[in-house]
Every structure is written in structure tokens, then in C-alpha cells.
Coordinates of C-alpha atoms in Angstrom, one line a residue:
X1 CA -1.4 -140.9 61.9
X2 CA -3.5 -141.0 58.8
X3 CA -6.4 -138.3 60.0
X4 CA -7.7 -137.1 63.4
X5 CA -11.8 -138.0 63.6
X6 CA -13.5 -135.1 65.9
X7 CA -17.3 -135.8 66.7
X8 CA -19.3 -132.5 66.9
X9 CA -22.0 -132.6 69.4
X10 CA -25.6 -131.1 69.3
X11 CA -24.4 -128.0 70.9
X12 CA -21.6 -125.6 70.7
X13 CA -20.4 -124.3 74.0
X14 CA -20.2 -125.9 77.4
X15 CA -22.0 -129.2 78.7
X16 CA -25.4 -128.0 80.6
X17 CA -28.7 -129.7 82.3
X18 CA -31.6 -128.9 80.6
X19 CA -34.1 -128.6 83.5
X20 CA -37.0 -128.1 81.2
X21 CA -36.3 -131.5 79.2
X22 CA -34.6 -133.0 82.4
X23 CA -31.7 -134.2 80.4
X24 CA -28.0 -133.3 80.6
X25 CA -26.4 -131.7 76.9
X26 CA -22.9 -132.0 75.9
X27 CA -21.0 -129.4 74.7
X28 CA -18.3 -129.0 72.4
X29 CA -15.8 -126.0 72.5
X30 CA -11.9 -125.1 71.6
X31 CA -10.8 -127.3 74.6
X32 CA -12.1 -130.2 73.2
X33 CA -10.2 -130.0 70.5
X34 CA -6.8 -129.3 72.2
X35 CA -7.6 -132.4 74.6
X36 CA -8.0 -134.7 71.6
X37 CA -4.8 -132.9 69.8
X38 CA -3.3 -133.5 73.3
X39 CA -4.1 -137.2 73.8
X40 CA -2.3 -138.2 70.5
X41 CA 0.7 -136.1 71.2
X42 CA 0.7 -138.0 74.7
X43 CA 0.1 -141.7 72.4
X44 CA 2.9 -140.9 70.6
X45 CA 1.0 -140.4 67.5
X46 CA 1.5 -137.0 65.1
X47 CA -1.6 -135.3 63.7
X48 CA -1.2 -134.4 60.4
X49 CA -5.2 -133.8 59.3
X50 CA -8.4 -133.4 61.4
X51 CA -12.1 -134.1 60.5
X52 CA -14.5 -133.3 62.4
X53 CA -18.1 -135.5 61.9
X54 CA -21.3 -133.4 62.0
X55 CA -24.4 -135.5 62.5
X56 CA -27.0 -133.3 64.3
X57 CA -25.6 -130.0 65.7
X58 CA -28.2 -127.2 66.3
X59 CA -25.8 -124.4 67.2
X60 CA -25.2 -122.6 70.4
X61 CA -23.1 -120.0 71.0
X62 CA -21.1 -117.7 68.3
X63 CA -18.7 -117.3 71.0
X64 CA -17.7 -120.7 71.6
X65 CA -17.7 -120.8 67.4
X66 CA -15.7 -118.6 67.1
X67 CA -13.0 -119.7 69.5
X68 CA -13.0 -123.1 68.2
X69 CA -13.0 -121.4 64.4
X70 CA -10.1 -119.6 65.3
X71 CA -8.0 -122.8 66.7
X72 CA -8.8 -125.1 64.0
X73 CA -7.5 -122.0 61.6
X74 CA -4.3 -121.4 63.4
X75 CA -3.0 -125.2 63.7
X76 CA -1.6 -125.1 59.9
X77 CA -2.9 -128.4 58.7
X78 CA -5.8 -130.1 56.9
X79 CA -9.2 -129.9 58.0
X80 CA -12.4 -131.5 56.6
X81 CA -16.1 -131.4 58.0
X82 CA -19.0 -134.1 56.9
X83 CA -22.3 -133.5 57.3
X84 CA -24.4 -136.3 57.9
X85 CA -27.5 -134.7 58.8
X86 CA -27.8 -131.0 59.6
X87 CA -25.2 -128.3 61.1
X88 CA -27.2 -125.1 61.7
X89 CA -26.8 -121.7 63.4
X90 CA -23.4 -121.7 65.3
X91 CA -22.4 -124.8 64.0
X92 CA -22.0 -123.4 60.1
X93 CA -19.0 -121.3 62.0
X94 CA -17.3 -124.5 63.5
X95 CA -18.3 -126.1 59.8
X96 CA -16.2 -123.4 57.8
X97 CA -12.8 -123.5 59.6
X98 CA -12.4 -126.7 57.1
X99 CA -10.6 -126.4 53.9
X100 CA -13.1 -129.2 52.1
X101 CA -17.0 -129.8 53.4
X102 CA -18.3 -132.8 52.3
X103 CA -22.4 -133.3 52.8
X104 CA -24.7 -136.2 52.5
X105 CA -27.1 -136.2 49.7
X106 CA -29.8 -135.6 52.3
X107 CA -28.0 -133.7 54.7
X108 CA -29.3 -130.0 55.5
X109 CA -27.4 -126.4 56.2
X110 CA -29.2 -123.7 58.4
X111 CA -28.2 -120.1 58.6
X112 CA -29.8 -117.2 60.3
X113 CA -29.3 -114.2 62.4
X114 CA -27.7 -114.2 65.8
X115 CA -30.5 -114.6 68.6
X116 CA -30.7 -112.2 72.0
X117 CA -29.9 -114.9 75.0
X118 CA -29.9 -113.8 78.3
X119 CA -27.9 -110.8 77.9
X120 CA -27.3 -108.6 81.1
X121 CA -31.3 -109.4 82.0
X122 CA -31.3 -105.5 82.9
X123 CA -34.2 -103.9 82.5
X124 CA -32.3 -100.5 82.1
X125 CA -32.6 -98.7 78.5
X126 CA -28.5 -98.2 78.2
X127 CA -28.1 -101.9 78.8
X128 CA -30.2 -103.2 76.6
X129 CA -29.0 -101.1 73.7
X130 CA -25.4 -102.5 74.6
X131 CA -27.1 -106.5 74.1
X132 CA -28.2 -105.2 70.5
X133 CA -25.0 -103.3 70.0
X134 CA -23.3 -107.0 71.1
X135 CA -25.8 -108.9 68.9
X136 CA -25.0 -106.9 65.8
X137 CA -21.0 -107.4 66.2
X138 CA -21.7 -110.9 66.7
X139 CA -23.6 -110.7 63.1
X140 CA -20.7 -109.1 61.6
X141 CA -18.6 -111.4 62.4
X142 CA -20.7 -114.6 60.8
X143 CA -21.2 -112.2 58.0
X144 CA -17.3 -111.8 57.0
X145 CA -16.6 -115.2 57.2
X146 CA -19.9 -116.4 54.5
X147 CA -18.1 -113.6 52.5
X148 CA -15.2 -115.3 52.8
X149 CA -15.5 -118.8 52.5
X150 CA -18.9 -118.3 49.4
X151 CA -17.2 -115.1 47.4
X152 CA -20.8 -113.4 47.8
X153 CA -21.4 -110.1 48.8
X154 CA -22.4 -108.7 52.3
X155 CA -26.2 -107.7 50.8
X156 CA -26.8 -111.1 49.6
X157 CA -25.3 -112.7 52.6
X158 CA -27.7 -110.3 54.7
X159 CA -30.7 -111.2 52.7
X160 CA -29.8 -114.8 53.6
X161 CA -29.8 -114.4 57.1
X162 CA -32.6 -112.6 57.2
X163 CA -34.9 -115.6 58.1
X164 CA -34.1 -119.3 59.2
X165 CA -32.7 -119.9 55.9
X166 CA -32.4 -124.1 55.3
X167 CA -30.8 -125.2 52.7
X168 CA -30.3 -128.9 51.0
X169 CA -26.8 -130.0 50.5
X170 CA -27.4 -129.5 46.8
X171 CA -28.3 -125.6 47.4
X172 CA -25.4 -125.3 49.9
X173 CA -23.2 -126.3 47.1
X174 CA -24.6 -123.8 45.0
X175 CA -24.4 -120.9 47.2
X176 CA -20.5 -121.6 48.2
X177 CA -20.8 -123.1 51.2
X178 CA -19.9 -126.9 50.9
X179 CA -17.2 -128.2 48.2
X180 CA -19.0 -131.4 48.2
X181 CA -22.3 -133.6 47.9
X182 CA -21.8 -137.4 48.7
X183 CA -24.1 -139.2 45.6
X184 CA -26.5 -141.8 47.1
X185 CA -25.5 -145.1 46.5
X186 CA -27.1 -147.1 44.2
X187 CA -29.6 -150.0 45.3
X188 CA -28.2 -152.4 42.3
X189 CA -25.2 -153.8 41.8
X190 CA -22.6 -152.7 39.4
X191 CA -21.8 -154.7 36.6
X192 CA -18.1 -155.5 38.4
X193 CA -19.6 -156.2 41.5
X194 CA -22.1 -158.8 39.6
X195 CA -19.2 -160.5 37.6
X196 CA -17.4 -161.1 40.6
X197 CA -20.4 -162.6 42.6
X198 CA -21.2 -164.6 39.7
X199 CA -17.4 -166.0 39.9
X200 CA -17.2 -166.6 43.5
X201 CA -20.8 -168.8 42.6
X202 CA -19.2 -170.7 40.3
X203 CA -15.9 -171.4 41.8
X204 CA -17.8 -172.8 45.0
X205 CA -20.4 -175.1 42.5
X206 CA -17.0 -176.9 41.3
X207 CA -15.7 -177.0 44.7
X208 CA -19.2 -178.8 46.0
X209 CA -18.6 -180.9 42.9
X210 CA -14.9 -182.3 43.3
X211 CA -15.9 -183.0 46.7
X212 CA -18.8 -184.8 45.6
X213 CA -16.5 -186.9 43.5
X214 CA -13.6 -188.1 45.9
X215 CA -13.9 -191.4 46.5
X216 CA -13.1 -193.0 49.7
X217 CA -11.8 -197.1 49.7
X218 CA -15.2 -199.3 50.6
X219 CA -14.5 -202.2 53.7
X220 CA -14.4 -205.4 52.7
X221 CA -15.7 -208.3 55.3
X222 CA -12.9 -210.5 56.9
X223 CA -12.7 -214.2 56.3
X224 CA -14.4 -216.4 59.0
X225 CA -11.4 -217.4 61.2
X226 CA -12.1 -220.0 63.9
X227 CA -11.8 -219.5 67.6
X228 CA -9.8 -221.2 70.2
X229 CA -11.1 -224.4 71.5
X230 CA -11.2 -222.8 75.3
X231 CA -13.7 -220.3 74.0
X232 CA -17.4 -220.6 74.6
X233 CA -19.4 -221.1 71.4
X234 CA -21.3 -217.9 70.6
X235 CA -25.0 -218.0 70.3
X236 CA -26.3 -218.1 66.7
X237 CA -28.3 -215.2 66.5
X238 CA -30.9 -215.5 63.1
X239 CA -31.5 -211.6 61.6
X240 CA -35.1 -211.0 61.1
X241 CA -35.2 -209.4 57.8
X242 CA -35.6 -205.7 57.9
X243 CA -38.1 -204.2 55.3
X244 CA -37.1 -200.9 53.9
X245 CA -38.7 -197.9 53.4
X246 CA -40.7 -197.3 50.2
X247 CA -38.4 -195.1 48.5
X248 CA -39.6 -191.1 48.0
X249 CA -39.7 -190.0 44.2
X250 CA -36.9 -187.5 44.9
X251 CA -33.8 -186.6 43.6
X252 CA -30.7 -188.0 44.7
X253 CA -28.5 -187.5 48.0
X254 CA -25.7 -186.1 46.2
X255 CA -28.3 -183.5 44.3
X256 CA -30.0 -182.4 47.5
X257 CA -26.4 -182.0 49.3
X258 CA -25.0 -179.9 45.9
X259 CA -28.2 -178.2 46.0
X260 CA -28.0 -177.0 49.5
X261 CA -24.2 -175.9 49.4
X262 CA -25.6 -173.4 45.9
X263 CA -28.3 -172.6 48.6
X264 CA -25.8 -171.5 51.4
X265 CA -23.4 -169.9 49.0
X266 CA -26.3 -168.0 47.3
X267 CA -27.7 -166.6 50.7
X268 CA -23.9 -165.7 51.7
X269 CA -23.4 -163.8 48.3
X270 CA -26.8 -161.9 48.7
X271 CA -28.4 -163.9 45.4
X272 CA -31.5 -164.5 45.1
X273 CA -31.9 -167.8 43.2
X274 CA -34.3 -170.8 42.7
X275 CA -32.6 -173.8 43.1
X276 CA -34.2 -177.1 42.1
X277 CA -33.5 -180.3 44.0
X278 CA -33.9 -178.0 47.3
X279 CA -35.5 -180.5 50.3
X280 CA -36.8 -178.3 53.1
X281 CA -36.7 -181.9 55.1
X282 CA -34.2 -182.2 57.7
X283 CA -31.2 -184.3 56.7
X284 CA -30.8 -187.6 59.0
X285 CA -28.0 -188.0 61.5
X286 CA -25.3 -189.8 59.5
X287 CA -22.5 -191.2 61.5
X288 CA -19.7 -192.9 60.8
X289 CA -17.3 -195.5 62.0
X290 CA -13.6 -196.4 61.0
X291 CA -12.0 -199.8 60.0
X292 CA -8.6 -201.3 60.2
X293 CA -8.7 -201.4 56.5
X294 CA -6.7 -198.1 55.6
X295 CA -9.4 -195.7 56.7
X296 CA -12.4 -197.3 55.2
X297 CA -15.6 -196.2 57.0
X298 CA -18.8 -197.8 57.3
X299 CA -21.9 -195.8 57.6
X300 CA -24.4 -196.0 60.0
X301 CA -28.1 -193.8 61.2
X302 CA -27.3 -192.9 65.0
X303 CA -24.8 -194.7 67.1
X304 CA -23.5 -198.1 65.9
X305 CA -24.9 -200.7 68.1
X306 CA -26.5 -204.1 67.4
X307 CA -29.3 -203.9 65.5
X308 CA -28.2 -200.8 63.4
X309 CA -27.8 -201.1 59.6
X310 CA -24.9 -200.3 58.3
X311 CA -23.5 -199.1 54.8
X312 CA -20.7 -198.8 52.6
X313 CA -21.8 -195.4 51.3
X314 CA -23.1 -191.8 53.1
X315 CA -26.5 -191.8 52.1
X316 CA -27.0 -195.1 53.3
X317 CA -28.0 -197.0 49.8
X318 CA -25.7 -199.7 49.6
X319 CA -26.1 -201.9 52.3
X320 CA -22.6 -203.3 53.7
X321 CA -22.2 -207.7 52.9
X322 CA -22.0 -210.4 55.5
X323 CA -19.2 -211.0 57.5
X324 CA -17.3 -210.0 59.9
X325 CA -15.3 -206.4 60.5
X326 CA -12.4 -205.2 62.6
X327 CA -12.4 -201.1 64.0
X328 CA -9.8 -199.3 64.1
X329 CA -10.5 -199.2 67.9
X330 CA -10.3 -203.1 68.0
X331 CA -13.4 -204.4 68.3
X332 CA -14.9 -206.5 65.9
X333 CA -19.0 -206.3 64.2
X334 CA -20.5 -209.5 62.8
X335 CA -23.0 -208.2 60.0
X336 CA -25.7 -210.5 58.8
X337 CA -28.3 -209.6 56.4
X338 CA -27.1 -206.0 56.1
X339 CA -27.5 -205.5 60.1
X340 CA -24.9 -205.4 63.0
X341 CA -25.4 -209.2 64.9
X342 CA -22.9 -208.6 67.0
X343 CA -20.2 -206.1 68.6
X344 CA -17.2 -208.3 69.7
X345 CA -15.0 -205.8 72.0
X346 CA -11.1 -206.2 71.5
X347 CA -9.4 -208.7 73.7
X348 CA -6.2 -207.9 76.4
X349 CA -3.8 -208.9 73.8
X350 CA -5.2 -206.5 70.8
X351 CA -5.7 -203.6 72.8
X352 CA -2.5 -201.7 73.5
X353 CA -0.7 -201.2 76.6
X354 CA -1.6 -198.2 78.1
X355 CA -5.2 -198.2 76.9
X356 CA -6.5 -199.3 80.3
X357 CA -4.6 -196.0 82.2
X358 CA -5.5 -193.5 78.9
X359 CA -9.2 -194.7 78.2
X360 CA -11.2 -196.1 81.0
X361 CA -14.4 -197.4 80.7
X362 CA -16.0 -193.7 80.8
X363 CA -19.1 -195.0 82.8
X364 CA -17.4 -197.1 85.3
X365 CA -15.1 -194.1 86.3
X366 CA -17.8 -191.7 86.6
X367 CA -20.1 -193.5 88.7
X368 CA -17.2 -194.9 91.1
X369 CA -16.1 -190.8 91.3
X370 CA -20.1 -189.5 91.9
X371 CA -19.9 -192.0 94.6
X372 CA -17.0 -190.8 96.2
X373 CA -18.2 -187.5 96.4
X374 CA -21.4 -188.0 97.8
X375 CA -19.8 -190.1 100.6
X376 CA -17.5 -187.2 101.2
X377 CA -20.0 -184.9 101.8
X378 CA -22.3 -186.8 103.8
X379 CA -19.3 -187.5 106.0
X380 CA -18.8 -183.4 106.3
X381 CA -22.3 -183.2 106.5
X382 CA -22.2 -185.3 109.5
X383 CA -19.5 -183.7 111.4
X384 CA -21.1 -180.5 110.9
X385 CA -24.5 -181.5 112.3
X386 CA -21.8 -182.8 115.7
X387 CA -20.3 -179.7 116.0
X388 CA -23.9 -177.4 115.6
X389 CA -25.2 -180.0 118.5
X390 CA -22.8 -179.0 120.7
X391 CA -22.6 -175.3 119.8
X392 CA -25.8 -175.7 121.2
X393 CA -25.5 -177.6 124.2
X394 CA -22.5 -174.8 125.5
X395 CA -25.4 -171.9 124.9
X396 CA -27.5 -173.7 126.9
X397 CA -25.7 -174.4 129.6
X398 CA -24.0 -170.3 129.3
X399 CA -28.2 -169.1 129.5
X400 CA -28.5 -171.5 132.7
X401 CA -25.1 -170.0 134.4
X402 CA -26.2 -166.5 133.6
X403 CA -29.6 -165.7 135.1
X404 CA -31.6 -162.6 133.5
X405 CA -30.8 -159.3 135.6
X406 CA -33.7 -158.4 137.7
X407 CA -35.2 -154.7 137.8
X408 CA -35.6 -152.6 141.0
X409 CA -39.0 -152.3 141.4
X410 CA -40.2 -154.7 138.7
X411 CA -42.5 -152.0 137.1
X412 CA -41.7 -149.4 134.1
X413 CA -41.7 -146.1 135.6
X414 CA -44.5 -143.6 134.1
X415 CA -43.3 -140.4 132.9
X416 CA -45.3 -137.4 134.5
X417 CA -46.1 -134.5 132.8
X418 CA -42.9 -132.8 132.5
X419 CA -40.7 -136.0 131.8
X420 CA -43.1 -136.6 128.8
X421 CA -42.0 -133.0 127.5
X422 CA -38.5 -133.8 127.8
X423 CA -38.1 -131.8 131.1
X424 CA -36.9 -132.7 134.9
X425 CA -39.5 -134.1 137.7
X426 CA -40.6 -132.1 140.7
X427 CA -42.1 -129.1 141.6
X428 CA -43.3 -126.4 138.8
X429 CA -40.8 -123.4 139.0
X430 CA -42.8 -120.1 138.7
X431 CA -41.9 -118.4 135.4
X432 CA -39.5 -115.2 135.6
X433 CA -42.4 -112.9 134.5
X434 CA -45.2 -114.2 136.8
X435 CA -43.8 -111.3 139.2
X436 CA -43.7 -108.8 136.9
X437 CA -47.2 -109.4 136.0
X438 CA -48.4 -109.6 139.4

């Protein structure tokens, strides 16, 4: 196991309610340690070093500090403390059972003297001199372990605790206390960590650019080949010329698409770069269908249909010849003047065998199954509506068969007096002491 993470709470000692602040405070003491040691045993898992992770901790009791001091001493292996933010009072006791403290560079250290809490609450003289007599052990105590860990002597330890002495992690170094201060990081970039952005920006423009240059193989319309002699002549449809768009003075598709893939891989990297050629315009819908000509695709705005446009190139500049074109899924388009005319759909004998079970007409088949449905449950519907009718029927004739139970006399009795206190009818019963007063 490479290291044990303990999180130190905000208090040292048991879990408690705070009435006052109506909010319940978790502790942390020896047994929370030996739990956690516990649980890995139990995991199967060996714990060869322990940290324990300070963020706010305001103390508590030296008790409790000293107990879980104590354990983390006695176990025989590595243990490191970070401070994050502040470990105060008690917590500077828990703090220096480690072999190595690490603090933030903004990260605090607070020591002062024990405080009276609670005690015996006697009010008798002899008691209250044993609390002080308890208080100053309790001082010695954190005093010989700042001896030990700093190297400084008892008066200047004493003259530290004489007030609520806060210290930065830079002064806690000083005095002997922490063994080391975590540098803040620095806002910019190293130079390493620049060159290897800078390489991972290049390396994705010629990416974007040998994608830019693979060429795919442009369709070619068929030869007209005549029908059967069975067939019905088709209509002769005349395309109405189309007029095109006045073109916008902008740079070209392939620039805006390079341009946005630099953008992308700029924002990804966490560069901030102005890239010309940049369209904040939305980029039209560009689909695309397949030929039976090796994978050639002709290129369309929207859904192909009759009417569309279609191309031989995705940004839709070079508009696709006259004639006629097989798909790949067997039907056949009819372009004139650059336009679809019309969508022939394949025939029985080009479409394969099983393409009738695989791929039904998608519409057909949902419709026929809606309907199915909603027959279904208007049928159920209907048979429950039958069985409520008669459900009712049968309690009307059971209300019929049974008539309502008459009362005796037809009236609600009235309570007198003594039924209305909860006591028996009749005559008044003198009361025991009515002869002794008489």
C-alpha cells in the first residue's frame, strides 16, 4: 500500500452537538486511527506510511492529543502531516507525532496555553486548585514535546505560549516546528510546459492539413440506357434554373474548417490565440450520399430528395453534371441542370433477397403497429367498462337485498348531566363526607 491518507477533523476528541450553533461536530481521537489501520488489515492491504491531512482543525482536547500522539508514535512507521490551512491549539500535538510536516504557503500554526473547561464545576477552594494543578500538568506536557520536536528551550517555549501565538508557515519553519513550506505555484507556464504545448499545436495543424488534402474519387454520371418497351414513358420534367447566391467575400471552406480545428485545439491546450479566417456563422448541414462507384459520394444541403442540388465536393462549389446515378442502396437520381429531377427507387430484381424481411418500408411498419395497438387497447378498454357495469349492477342489487338496520326508538339519546362527565345515570349518591359535615 503506497501511504495511508487520515483526514483530521475540526475538533480533537469525541463527536458532540453544539446546541448553541445547532449543529453536530465530529471528532477525531486514537480510535479513529486504529479503525482505519484496522479496515486495511481487514482489505488485505499492509500499511507501511500514514498521513494525516490538516485543513481546519481548531483543537480540543490535550487529552485526546495526547492519546492519539502517543499511538501514532508507537506504530514504528512513517508519518507525515500537511497543513492546508490552519492546525491550532490541540491540533499542533496531533501535528507533531509526524516525522516530516509539510505546510501550505498560506497555511497558519496556532499555539497557546491550555484553557480551564469544565473542570469539576465545584465551587469548593480545594477543587479548584486541583483544575489549575491539572491545567499546569497538561502545559507541561505540550511544553516537552515543542522542546522536543523545535530544540528550543522551556523559557522561550513559555514565552510562546504565553498568548494566542499565530504563526505563518514561513515563521513555523523558522521556529522548528514544520520541516516544510509548499512554494505557490506559479501563474505562467514554464518554458517545458510551453514547448510542449506549442508541439502538440503544431502536430494537430498538420494533422487538420493532411486531412484537408485526402482526396476522395468524384462520381461520374451513367450512360443513358434505354428502358424496356413494357415500361411507361416517364414524364419529361424541364429544371427551372436555379440562381445562386451572390457569393460572400470570405475566405475559403477549407480555411474556415482549418481555422476552426486551430480554434478547438487552441481552447483545449489553454492558448490564447487570434486566429484569422475564424466565421462565427454557423456551418450548414452537409450531408452526404454514397454511389455504386467505389465509394464516391455526392454532396448534398439537407436530405437528398428531388429538387435538392447536389455536388461533387463538401462545400458544395462544384455542382455535380447531367445524368443519371446509381446509390449504393439501388436507387437511381436523374440530375439535370445541377438539380436532382428524379429519384428512381431500385427494382425487385436489383434489390437483394432478404431486403424486404431486414429493411421494411420504416413508415408503413410503424403506422400498421400504432394501429394495432390502439385497437388493442380500445378492445381492453371495452371489456373493462363491461365488467365495471356489472360490478355495479351486483352492488345494487346486494344494497336492495340488505335493508339499512333500524334503531330502537329512532332518536339519539341525550346525555344528562352525569353521562356528559363520563359518569353512570341515575340518582346522585351522597358524598362520604356529607355525614361527617352534618
Amino acid at each position: 500500500m503506497p501511504e495511508l491518507v487520515i483526514p483530521v477533523g475540526e475538533h480533537i476528541g469525541p463527536s458532540y452537538m453544539d446546541w448553541e450553533l445547532f449543529e453536530y461536530v465530529i471528532g477525531f481521537t486514537a480510535e479513529d486511527v486504529r479503525m482505519r489501520i484496522e479496515w486495511e488489515h481487514y482489505q488485505g492491504r499492509t500499511v507501511d506510511s500514514i498521513k494525516l491531512e490538516f485543513g481546519i482543525c481548531y483543537g480540543g482536547s490535550v487529552r485526546h492529543a495526547m492519546d492519539v500522539h502517543n499511538l501514532l508514535r508507537g506504530l514504528g512507521i512513517p508519518v507525515s502531516a500537511h497543513i492546508m490551512s490552519l492546525c491550532a491549539s490541540a491540533g499542533t500535538v496531533v501535528a507533531l507525532a509526524a516525522d516530516e510536516i509539510e505546510m501550505e504557503h498560506t497555511a497558519q500554526w496556532m499555539s497557546h496555553r491550555p484553557l480551564f473547561n469544565g473542570g469539576t464545576l465545584s465551587e469548593r477552594s480545594e477543587d479548584l486548585r486541583a483544575d489549575a494543578d491539572r491545567l499546569d500538568r497538561d502545559e507541561q506536557a505540550i511544553r516537552d514535546i515543542y522542546v522536543a520536536r523545535t530544540g528550543k528551550s522551556e523559557a522561550d517555549i513559555i514565552n510562546l505560549m504565553k498568548t494566542d501565538r499565530f504563526m505563518t508557515a514561513q515563521e513555523a519553519l523558522d521556529f522548528g516546528f514544520a520541516t516544510r513550506v509548499k512554494p505557490l505555484a506559479a501563474k505562467a507556464p514554464t518554458k517545458a510546459k510551453s514547448t510542449a504545448r506549442l508541439s502538440k499545436f503544431k502536430l494537430a495543424v498538420a494533422r487538420a492539413d493532411r486531412r484537408a488534402r485526402t482526396v476522395r474519387p468524384t462520381p461520374t454520371a451513367k450512360a443513358a440506357t434505354p428502358k424496356p418497351s413494357n415500361s411507361k414513358p416517364a414524364m419529361t420534367k424541364v429544371a427551372k434554373p436555379v440562381a445562386k447566391a451572390a457569393a460572400k467575400p470570405v475566405s475559403t471552406p477549407q480555411a474556415k474548417a482549418n481555422a476552426q480545428l486551430v480554434a478547438n485545439l487552441a481552447k483545449q491546450l489553454g492558448v490564447s490565440a487570434t486566429i484569422e479566417g475564424l466565421d462565427d456563422e454557423p456551418v450548414a448541414a452537409v450531408e452526404s450520399t454514397e454511389t455504386d462507384q467505389d465509394g464516391a459520394l455526392l454532396y448534398h444541403d439537407g436530405p437528398l430528395a428531388q429538387g435538392v442540388a447536389v455536388f461533387y465536393d463538401e462545400e458544395l462549389t462544384e455542382p455535380a453534371e447531367d445524368g443519371s446515378y446509381g446509390l449504393a442502396d439501388g436507387r437511381t437520381i436523374s440530375v439535370a441542370g445541377g438539380v436532382v429531377e428524379t429519384i428512381t427507387e431500385a427494382s425487385a430484381e436489383e434489390q437483394p433477397e432478404n431486403t424486404t424481411e431486414e429493411q421494411p418500408a420504416t413508415g408503413a411498419v410503424n403506422l400498421t403497429e400504432v394501429l394495432n395497438r390502439l385497437n388493442k387497447l380500445e378492445a381492453e378498454r371495452t371489456k373493462d367498462q363491461e365488467t365495471i357495469s356489472g360490478l355495479n349492477a351486483e352492488l345494487a342489487k346486494f344494497k336492495k337485498a340488505v335493508p339499512a338496520q333500524p334503531s330502537n326508538t329512532g332518536k339519539r339519546p341525550t346525555p344528562t348531566a352525569h353521562q356528559a362527565d363520563g359518569k353512570s345515570s341515575g340518582p346522585a349518591r351522597p358524598h362520604p363526607m356529607d355525614k361527617a359535615k352534618s
